[in-house]
Tab-separated table of C-alpha atoms and ligand atoms in Angstrom:
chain	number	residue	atom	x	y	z
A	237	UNK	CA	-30.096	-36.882	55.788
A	238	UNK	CA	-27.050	-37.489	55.018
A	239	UNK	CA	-24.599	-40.607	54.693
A	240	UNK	CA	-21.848	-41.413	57.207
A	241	UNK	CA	-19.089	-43.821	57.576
A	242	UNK	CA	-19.458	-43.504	61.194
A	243	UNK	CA	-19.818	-47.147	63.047
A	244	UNK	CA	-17.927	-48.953	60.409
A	245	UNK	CA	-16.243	-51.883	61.357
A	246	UNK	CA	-12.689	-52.434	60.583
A	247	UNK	CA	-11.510	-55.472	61.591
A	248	UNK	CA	-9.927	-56.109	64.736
A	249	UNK	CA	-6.516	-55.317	63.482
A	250	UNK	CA	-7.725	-51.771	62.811
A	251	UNK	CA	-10.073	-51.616	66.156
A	252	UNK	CA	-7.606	-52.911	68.313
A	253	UNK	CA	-4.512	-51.384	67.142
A	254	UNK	CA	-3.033	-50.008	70.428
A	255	UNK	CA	-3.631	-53.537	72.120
A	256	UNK	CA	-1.973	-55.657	69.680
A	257	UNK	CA	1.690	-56.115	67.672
A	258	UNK	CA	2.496	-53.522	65.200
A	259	UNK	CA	1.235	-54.591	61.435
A	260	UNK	CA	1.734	-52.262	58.627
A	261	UNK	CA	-1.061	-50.759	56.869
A	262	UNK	CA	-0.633	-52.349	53.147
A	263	UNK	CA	0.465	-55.750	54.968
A	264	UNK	CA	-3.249	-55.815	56.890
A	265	UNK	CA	-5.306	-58.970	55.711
A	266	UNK	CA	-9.120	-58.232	57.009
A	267	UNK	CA	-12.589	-60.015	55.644
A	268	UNK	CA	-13.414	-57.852	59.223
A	269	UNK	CA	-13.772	-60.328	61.304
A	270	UNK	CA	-14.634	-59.668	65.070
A	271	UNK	CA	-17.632	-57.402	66.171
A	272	UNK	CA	-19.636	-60.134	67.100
A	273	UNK	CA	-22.533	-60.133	69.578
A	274	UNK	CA	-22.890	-61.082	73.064
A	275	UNK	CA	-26.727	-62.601	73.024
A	276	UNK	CA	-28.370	-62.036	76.269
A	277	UNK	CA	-29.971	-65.352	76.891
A	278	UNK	CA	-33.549	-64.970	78.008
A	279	UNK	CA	-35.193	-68.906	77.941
A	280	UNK	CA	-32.889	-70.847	80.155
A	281	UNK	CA	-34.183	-68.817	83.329
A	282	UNK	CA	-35.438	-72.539	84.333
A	283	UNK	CA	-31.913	-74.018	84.578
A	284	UNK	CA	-29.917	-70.231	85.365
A	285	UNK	CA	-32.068	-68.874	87.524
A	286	UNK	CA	-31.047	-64.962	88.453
A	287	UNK	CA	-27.328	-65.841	86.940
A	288	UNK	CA	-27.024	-63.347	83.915
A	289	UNK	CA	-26.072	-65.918	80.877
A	290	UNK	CA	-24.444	-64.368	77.952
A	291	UNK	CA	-23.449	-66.005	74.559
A	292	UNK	CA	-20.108	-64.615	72.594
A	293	UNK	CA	-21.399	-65.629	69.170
A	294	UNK	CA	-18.351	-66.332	67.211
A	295	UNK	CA	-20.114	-68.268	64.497
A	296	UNK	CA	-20.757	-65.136	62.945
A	297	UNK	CA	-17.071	-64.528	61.692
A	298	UNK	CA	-16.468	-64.285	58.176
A	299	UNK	CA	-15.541	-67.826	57.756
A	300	UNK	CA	-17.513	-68.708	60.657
A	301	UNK	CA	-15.495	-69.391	63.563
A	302	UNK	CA	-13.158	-67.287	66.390
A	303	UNK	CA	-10.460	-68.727	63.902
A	304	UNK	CA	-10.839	-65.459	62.252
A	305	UNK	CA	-9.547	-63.281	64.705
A	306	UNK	CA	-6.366	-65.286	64.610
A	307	UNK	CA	-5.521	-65.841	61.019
A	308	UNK	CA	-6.054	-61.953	60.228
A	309	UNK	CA	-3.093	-61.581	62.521
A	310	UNK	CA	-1.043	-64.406	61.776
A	311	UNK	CA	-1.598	-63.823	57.724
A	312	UNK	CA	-0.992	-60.445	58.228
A	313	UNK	CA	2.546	-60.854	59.987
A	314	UNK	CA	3.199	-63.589	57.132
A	315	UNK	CA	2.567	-61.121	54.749
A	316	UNK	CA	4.734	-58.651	56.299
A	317	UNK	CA	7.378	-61.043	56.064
A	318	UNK	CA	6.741	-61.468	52.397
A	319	UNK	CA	5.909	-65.057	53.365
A	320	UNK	CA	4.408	-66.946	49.737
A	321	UNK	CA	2.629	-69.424	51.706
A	322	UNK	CA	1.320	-70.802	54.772
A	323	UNK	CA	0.492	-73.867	56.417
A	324	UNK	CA	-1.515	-75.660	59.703
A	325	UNK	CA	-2.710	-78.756	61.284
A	326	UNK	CA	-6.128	-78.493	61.609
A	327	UNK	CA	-9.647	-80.185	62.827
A	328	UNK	CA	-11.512	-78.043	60.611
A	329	UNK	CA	-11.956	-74.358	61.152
A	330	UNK	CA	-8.318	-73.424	61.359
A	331	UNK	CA	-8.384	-74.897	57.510
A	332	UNK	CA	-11.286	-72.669	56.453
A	333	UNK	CA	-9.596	-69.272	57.867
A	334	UNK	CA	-6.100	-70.133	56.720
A	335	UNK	CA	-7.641	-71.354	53.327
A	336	UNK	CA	-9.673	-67.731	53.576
A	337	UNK	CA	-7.238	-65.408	54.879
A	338	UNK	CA	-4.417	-67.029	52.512
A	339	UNK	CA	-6.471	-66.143	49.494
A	340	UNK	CA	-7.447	-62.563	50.536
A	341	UNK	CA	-3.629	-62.255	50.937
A	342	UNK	CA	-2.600	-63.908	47.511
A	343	UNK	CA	-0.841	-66.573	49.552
A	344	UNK	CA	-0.866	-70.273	48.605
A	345	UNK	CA	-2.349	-72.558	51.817
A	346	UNK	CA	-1.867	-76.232	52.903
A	347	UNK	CA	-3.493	-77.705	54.953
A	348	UNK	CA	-3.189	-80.958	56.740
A	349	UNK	CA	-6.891	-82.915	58.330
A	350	UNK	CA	-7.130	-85.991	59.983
A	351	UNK	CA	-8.923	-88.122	57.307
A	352	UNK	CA	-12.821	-88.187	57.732
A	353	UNK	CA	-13.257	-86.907	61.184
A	354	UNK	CA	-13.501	-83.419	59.758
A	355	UNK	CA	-17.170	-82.042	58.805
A	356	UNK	CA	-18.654	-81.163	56.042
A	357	UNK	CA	-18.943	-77.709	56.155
A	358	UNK	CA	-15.283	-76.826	57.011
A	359	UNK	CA	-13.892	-78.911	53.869
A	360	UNK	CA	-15.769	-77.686	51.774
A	361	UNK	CA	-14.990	-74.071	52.956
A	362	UNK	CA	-10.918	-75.078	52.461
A	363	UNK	CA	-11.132	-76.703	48.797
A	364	UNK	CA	-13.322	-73.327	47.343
A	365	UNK	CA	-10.835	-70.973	48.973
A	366	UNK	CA	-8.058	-72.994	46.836
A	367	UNK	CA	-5.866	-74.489	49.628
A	368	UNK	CA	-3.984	-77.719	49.050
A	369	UNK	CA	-6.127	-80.316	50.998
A	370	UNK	CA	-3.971	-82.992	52.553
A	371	UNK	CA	-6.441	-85.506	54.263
A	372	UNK	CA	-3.853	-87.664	56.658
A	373	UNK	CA	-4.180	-90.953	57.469
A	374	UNK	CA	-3.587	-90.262	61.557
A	375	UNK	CA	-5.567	-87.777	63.767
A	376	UNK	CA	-5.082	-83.987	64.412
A	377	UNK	CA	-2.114	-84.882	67.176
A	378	UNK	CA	-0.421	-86.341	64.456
A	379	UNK	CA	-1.073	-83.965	61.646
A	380	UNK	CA	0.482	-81.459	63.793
A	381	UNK	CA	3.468	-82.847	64.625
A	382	UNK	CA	3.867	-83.210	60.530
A	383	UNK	CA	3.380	-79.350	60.338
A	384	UNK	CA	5.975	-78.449	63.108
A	385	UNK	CA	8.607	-80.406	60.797
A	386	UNK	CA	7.825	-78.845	57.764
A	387	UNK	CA	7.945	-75.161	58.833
A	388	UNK	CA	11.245	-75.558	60.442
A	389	UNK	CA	13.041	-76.762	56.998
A	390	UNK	CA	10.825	-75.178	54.288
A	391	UNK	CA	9.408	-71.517	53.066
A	392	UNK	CA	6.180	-71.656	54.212
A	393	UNK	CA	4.722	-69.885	57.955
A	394	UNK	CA	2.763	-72.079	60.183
A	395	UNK	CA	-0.716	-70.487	60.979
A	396	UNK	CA	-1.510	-72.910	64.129
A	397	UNK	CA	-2.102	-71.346	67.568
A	398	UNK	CA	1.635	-72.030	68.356
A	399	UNK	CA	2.406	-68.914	66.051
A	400	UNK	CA	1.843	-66.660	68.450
A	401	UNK	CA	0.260	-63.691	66.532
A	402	UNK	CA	-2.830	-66.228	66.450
A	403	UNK	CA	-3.058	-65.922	70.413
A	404	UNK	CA	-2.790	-62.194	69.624
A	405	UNK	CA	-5.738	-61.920	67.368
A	406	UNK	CA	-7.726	-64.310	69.180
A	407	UNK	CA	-7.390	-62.334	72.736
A	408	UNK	CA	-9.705	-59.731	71.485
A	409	UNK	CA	-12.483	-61.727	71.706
A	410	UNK	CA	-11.987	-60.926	75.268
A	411	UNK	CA	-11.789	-57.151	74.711
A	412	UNK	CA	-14.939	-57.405	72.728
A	413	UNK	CA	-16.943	-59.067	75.841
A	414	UNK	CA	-15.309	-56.452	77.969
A	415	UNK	CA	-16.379	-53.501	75.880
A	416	UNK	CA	-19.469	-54.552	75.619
A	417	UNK	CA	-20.580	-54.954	78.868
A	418	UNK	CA	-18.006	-52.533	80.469
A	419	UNK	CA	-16.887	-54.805	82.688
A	420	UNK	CA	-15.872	-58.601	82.795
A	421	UNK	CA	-17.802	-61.378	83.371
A	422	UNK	CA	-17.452	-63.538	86.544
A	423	UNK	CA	-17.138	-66.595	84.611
A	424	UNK	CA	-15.789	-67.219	81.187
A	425	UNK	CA	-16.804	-70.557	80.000
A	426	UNK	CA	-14.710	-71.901	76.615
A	427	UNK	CA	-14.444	-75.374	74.947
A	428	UNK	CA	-10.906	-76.083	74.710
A	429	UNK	CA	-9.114	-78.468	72.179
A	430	UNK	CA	-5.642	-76.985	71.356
A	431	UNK	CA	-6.179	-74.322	74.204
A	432	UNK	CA	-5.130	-71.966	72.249
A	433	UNK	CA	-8.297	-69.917	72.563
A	434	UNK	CA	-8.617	-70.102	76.306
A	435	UNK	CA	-4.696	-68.681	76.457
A	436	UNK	CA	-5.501	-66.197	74.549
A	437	UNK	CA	-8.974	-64.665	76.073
A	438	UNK	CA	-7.191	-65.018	79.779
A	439	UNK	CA	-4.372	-62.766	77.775
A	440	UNK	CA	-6.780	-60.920	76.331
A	441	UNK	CA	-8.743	-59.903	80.384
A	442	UNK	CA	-5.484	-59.578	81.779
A	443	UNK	CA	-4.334	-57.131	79.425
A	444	UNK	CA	-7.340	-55.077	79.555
A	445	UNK	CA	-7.035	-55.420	83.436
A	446	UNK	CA	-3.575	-54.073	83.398
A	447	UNK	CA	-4.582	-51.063	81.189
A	448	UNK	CA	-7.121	-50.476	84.067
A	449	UNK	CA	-9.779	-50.964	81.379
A	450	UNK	CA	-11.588	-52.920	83.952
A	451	UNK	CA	-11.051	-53.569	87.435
A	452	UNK	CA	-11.621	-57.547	87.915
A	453	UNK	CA	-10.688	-60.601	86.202
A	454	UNK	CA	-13.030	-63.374	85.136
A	455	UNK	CA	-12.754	-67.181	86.268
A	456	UNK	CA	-11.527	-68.813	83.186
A	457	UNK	CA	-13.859	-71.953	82.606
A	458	UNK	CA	-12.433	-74.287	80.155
A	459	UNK	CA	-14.396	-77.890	79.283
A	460	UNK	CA	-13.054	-80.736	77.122
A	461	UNK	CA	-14.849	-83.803	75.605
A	462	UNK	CA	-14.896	-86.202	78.183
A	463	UNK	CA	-13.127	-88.825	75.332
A	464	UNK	CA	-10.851	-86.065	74.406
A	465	UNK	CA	-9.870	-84.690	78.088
A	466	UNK	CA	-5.926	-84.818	78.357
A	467	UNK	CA	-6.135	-81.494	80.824
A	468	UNK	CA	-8.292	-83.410	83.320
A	469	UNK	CA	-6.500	-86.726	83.182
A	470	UNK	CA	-3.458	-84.562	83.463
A	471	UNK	CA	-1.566	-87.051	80.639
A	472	UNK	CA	-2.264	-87.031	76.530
A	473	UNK	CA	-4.944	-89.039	74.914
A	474	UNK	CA	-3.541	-91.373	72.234
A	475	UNK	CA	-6.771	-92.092	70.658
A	476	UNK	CA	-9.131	-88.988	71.515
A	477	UNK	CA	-12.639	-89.425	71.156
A	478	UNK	CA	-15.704	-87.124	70.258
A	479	UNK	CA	-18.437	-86.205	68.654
A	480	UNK	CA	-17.029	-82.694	68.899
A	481	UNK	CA	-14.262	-82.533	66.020
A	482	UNK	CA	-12.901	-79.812	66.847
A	483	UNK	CA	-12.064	-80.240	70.019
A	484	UNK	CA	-11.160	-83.918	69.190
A	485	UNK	CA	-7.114	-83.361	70.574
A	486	UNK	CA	-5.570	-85.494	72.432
A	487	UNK	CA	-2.081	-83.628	73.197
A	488	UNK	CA	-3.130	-79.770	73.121
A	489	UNK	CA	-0.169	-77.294	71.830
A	490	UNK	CA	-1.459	-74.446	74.236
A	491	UNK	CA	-1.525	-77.408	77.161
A	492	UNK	CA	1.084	-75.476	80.057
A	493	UNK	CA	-0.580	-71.659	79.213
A	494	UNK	CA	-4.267	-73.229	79.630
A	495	UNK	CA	-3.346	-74.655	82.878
A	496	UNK	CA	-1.751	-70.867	83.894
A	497	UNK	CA	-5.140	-69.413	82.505
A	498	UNK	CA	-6.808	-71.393	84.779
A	499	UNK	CA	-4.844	-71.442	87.860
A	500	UNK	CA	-4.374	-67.524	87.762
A	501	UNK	CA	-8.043	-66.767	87.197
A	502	UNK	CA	-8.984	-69.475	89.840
A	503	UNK	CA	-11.338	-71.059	87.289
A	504	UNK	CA	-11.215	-74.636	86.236
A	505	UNK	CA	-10.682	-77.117	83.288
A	506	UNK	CA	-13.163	-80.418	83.524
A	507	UNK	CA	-14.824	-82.274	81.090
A	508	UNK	CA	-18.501	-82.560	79.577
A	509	UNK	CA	-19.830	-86.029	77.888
A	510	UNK	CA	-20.819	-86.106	74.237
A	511	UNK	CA	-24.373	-86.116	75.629
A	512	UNK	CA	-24.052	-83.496	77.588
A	513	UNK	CA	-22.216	-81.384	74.804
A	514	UNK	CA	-25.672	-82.366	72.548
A	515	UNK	CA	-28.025	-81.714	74.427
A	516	UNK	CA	-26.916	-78.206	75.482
A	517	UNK	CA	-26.348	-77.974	71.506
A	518	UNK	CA	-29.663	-78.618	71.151
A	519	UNK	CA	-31.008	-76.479	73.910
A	520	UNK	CA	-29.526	-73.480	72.265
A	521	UNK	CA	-30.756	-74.055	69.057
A	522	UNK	CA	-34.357	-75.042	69.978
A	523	UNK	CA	-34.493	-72.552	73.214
A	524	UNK	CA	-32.347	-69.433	72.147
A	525	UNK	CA	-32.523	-69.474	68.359
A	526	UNK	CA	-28.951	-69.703	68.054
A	527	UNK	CA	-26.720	-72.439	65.927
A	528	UNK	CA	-23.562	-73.376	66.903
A	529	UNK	CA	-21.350	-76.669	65.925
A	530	UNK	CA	-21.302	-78.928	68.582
A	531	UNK	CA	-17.847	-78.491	69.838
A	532	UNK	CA	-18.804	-74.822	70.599
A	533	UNK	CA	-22.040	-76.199	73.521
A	534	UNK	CA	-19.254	-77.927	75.528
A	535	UNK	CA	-19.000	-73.999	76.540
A	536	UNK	CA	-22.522	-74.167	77.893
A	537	UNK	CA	-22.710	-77.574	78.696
A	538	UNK	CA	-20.002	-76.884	81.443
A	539	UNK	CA	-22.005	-74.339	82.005
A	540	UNK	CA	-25.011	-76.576	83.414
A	541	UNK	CA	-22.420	-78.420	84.889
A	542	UNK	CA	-21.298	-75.719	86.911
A	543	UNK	CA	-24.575	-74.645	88.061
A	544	UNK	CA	-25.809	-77.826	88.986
A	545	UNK	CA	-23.028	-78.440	91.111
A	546	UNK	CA	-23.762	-75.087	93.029
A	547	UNK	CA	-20.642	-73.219	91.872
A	548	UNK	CA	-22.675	-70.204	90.108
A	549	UNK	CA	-24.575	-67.989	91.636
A	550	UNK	CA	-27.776	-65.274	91.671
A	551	UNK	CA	-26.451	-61.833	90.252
A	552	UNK	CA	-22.889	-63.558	88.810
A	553	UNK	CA	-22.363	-62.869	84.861
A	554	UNK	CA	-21.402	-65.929	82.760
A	555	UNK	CA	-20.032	-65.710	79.188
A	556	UNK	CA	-20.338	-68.549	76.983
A	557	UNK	CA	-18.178	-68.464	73.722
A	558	UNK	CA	-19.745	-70.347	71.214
A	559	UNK	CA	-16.745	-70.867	69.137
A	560	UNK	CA	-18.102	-71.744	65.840
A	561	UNK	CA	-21.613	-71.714	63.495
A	562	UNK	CA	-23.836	-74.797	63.120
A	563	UNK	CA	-24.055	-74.738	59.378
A	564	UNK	CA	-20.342	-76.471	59.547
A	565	UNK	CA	-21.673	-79.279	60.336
A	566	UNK	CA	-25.074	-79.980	59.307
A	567	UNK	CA	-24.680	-83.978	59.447
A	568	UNK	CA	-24.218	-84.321	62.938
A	569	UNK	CA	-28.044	-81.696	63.970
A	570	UNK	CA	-29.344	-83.907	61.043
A	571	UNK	CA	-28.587	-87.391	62.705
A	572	UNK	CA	-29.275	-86.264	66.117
A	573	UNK	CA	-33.130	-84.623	65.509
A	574	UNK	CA	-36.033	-86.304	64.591
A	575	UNK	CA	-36.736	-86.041	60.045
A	576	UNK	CA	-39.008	-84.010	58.765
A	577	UNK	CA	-42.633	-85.176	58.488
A	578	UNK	CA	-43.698	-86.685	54.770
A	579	UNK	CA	-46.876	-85.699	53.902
A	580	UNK	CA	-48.993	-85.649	50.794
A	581	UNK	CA	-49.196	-82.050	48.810
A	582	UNK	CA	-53.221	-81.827	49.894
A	583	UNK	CA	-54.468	-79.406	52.529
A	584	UNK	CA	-56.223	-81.033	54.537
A	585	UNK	CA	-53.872	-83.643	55.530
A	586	UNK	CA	-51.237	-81.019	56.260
A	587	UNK	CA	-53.805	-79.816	58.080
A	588	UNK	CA	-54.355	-82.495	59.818
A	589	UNK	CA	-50.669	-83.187	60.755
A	590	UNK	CA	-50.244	-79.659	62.073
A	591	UNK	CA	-52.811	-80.379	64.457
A	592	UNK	CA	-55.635	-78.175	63.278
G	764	PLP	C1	-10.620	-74.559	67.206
G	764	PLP	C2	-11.933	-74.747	67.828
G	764	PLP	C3	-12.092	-75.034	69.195
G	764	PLP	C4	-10.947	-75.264	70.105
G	764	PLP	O1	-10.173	-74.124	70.337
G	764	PLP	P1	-8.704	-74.285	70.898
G	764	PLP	O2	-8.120	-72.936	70.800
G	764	PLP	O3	-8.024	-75.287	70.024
G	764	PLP	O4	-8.822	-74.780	72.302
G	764	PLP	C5	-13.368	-75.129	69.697
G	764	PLP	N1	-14.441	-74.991	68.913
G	764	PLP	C6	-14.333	-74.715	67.603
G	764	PLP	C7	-15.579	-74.579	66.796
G	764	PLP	C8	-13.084	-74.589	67.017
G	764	PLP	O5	-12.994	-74.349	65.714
């Protein structure tokens, strides 16, 4: 037998080429990110019913979040523009890809996060990959706002989702969902913070829609933390609240396009609690084997929502991205689930406790 290449991934840059902005080759900045799968869920027939429920695993990204898809694009342009550094606002996982992505590219990375209401995981991520940490005393609204006056006085490219080369890279998480199940979905469910990511899948189905790649559009679901919800209320949220970091945003960059993504597609943008957003966290985990941060469930918690409120039906596909892994933040699965049983190292009480 012998050896082939064939199958390799090469980053959605590479695999999307004709779809997205012109990058040259030596300016490309890939950990390839992208190919990841669409889980068919099979243990949530009790809740779903005949509805086909599908799970866009983005944890799986090379830093661990969709994140990816946009930095490789926005680093990449950077790059191109023989940019020495870059910088973002960030609840988290924008800090870990920039931090990432600025490395791979030799570029230096700051990075401003509200002060503790970022987890674990994610800071940790940004220090190893050697970005400048700058932990603000003010939330993500204001961190931003910070950013957007930098960039316009100083040498160094902004990596949010307002650059838009990140909408660019993120919209092939759309194309992804679309080739693999050769058609689109009837429902796309997202969390939304920033709403960058739900601009940029809607861009993402219309483009392949216009290419007559496929022949309908998806309902563009989009679900905020019910403490963090400046969509719904239809005004910003001075003090957002959530257990959900990163969707904790109270004034979302991406706020005008979301509402287009939604009103085109016919979809809608409501809000899930912070118990609701757990406990479909937990379902997932527990039901389907699969870990995702918490902000990432508010996909599937709106989900439920839907459902319950008889707006999904038998035979419709639904797509749930899952937007990033639950190994980012371990603290929050550790303080909502019951601790490990202590036990004494003999058999037979082990035994015992196991029920045998
Ligand atoms: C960034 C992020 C979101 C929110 O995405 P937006 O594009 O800001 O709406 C949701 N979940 C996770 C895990 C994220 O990192």
């Amino acid at each position: 037998m012998q050896l082939t290449r064939k199958g390799l991934w090469g980053g959605i840059i590479r695999e999307f080429r004709d779809f997205l902005p012109e990058i040259s080759d030596d300016a490309i900045t890939t950990l390839l990110e992208g190919n990841t799968p669409l889980i068919e869920c099979d243990n949530l027939k009790d809740i779903f019913g005949d509805i086909r429920l599908l799970l866009k695993y983005e944890g799986l990204n090379p830093t661990g979040s969709f994140k990816d898809r946009g930095m490789t694009m926005a680093v990449s342009k950077a790059r191109e523009e023989n940019a020495k550094a870059i910088i973002c606002a960030s609840t988290g996982n924008t800090s870990a890809a920039a931090a990432a992505y600025a490395a791979k590219a030799g570029m230096k990375a700051f990075v401003l996060v509200p002060d503790g209401a970022i987890a674990m995981g994610k800071l940790s991520q940004a220090i190893m990959h050697g970005a400048m940490v700058l932990q603000i005393k003010g939330n993500f609204d204001d961190a931003l706002t910070i950013v957007k006056e930098i960039t316009g006085d100083y040498p160094v490219k902004m990596v949010n989702s307002i650059n838009p080369f990140r909408i660019e890279g993120q919209k092939t998480g759309a194309f992804e969902v679309c080739e693999h199940l050769g058609y689109a979905p009837t429902y796309h469910f997202l969390p939304v913070g920033n709403a960058g990511n739900i601009t940029a899948y809607w861009k993402g189905y219309k483009q392949y829609h216009h290419e007559n790649i496929i022949t309908h559009l998806p309902k563009m679901m989009g679900f905020q933390a019910d403490g963090a919800a400046p969509i719904v209320r239809g005004r910003p949220v001075e003090h957002p609240e959530t257990i959900a970091t990163a969707i904790k945003i109270g004034n979302p960059a991406s706020w005008d396009s979301a509402l287009r993504a939604r009103d085109e597609s016919g979809g809608v943008i409501e809000a899930v609690t912070d118990e609701e957003i757990l406990a479909a966290y937990k379902l997932l985990a527990a039901r389907e084997g699969v870990y995702c941060e918490p902000a990432s469930a508010a996909s599937l918690a709106g989900a439920i929502k839907m459902k319950k409120d008889g707006v999904l039906n038998d035979g419709d596909t639904v797509v749930c991205t899952l937007t990033g892994h639950g190994l980012k933040d371990p603290d929050i699965a550790l303080k909502s689930s019951e601790k490990p049983v202590k036990v004494p190292a003999e058999t037979k009480k082990i035994l015992k406790v196991m029920g045998f």
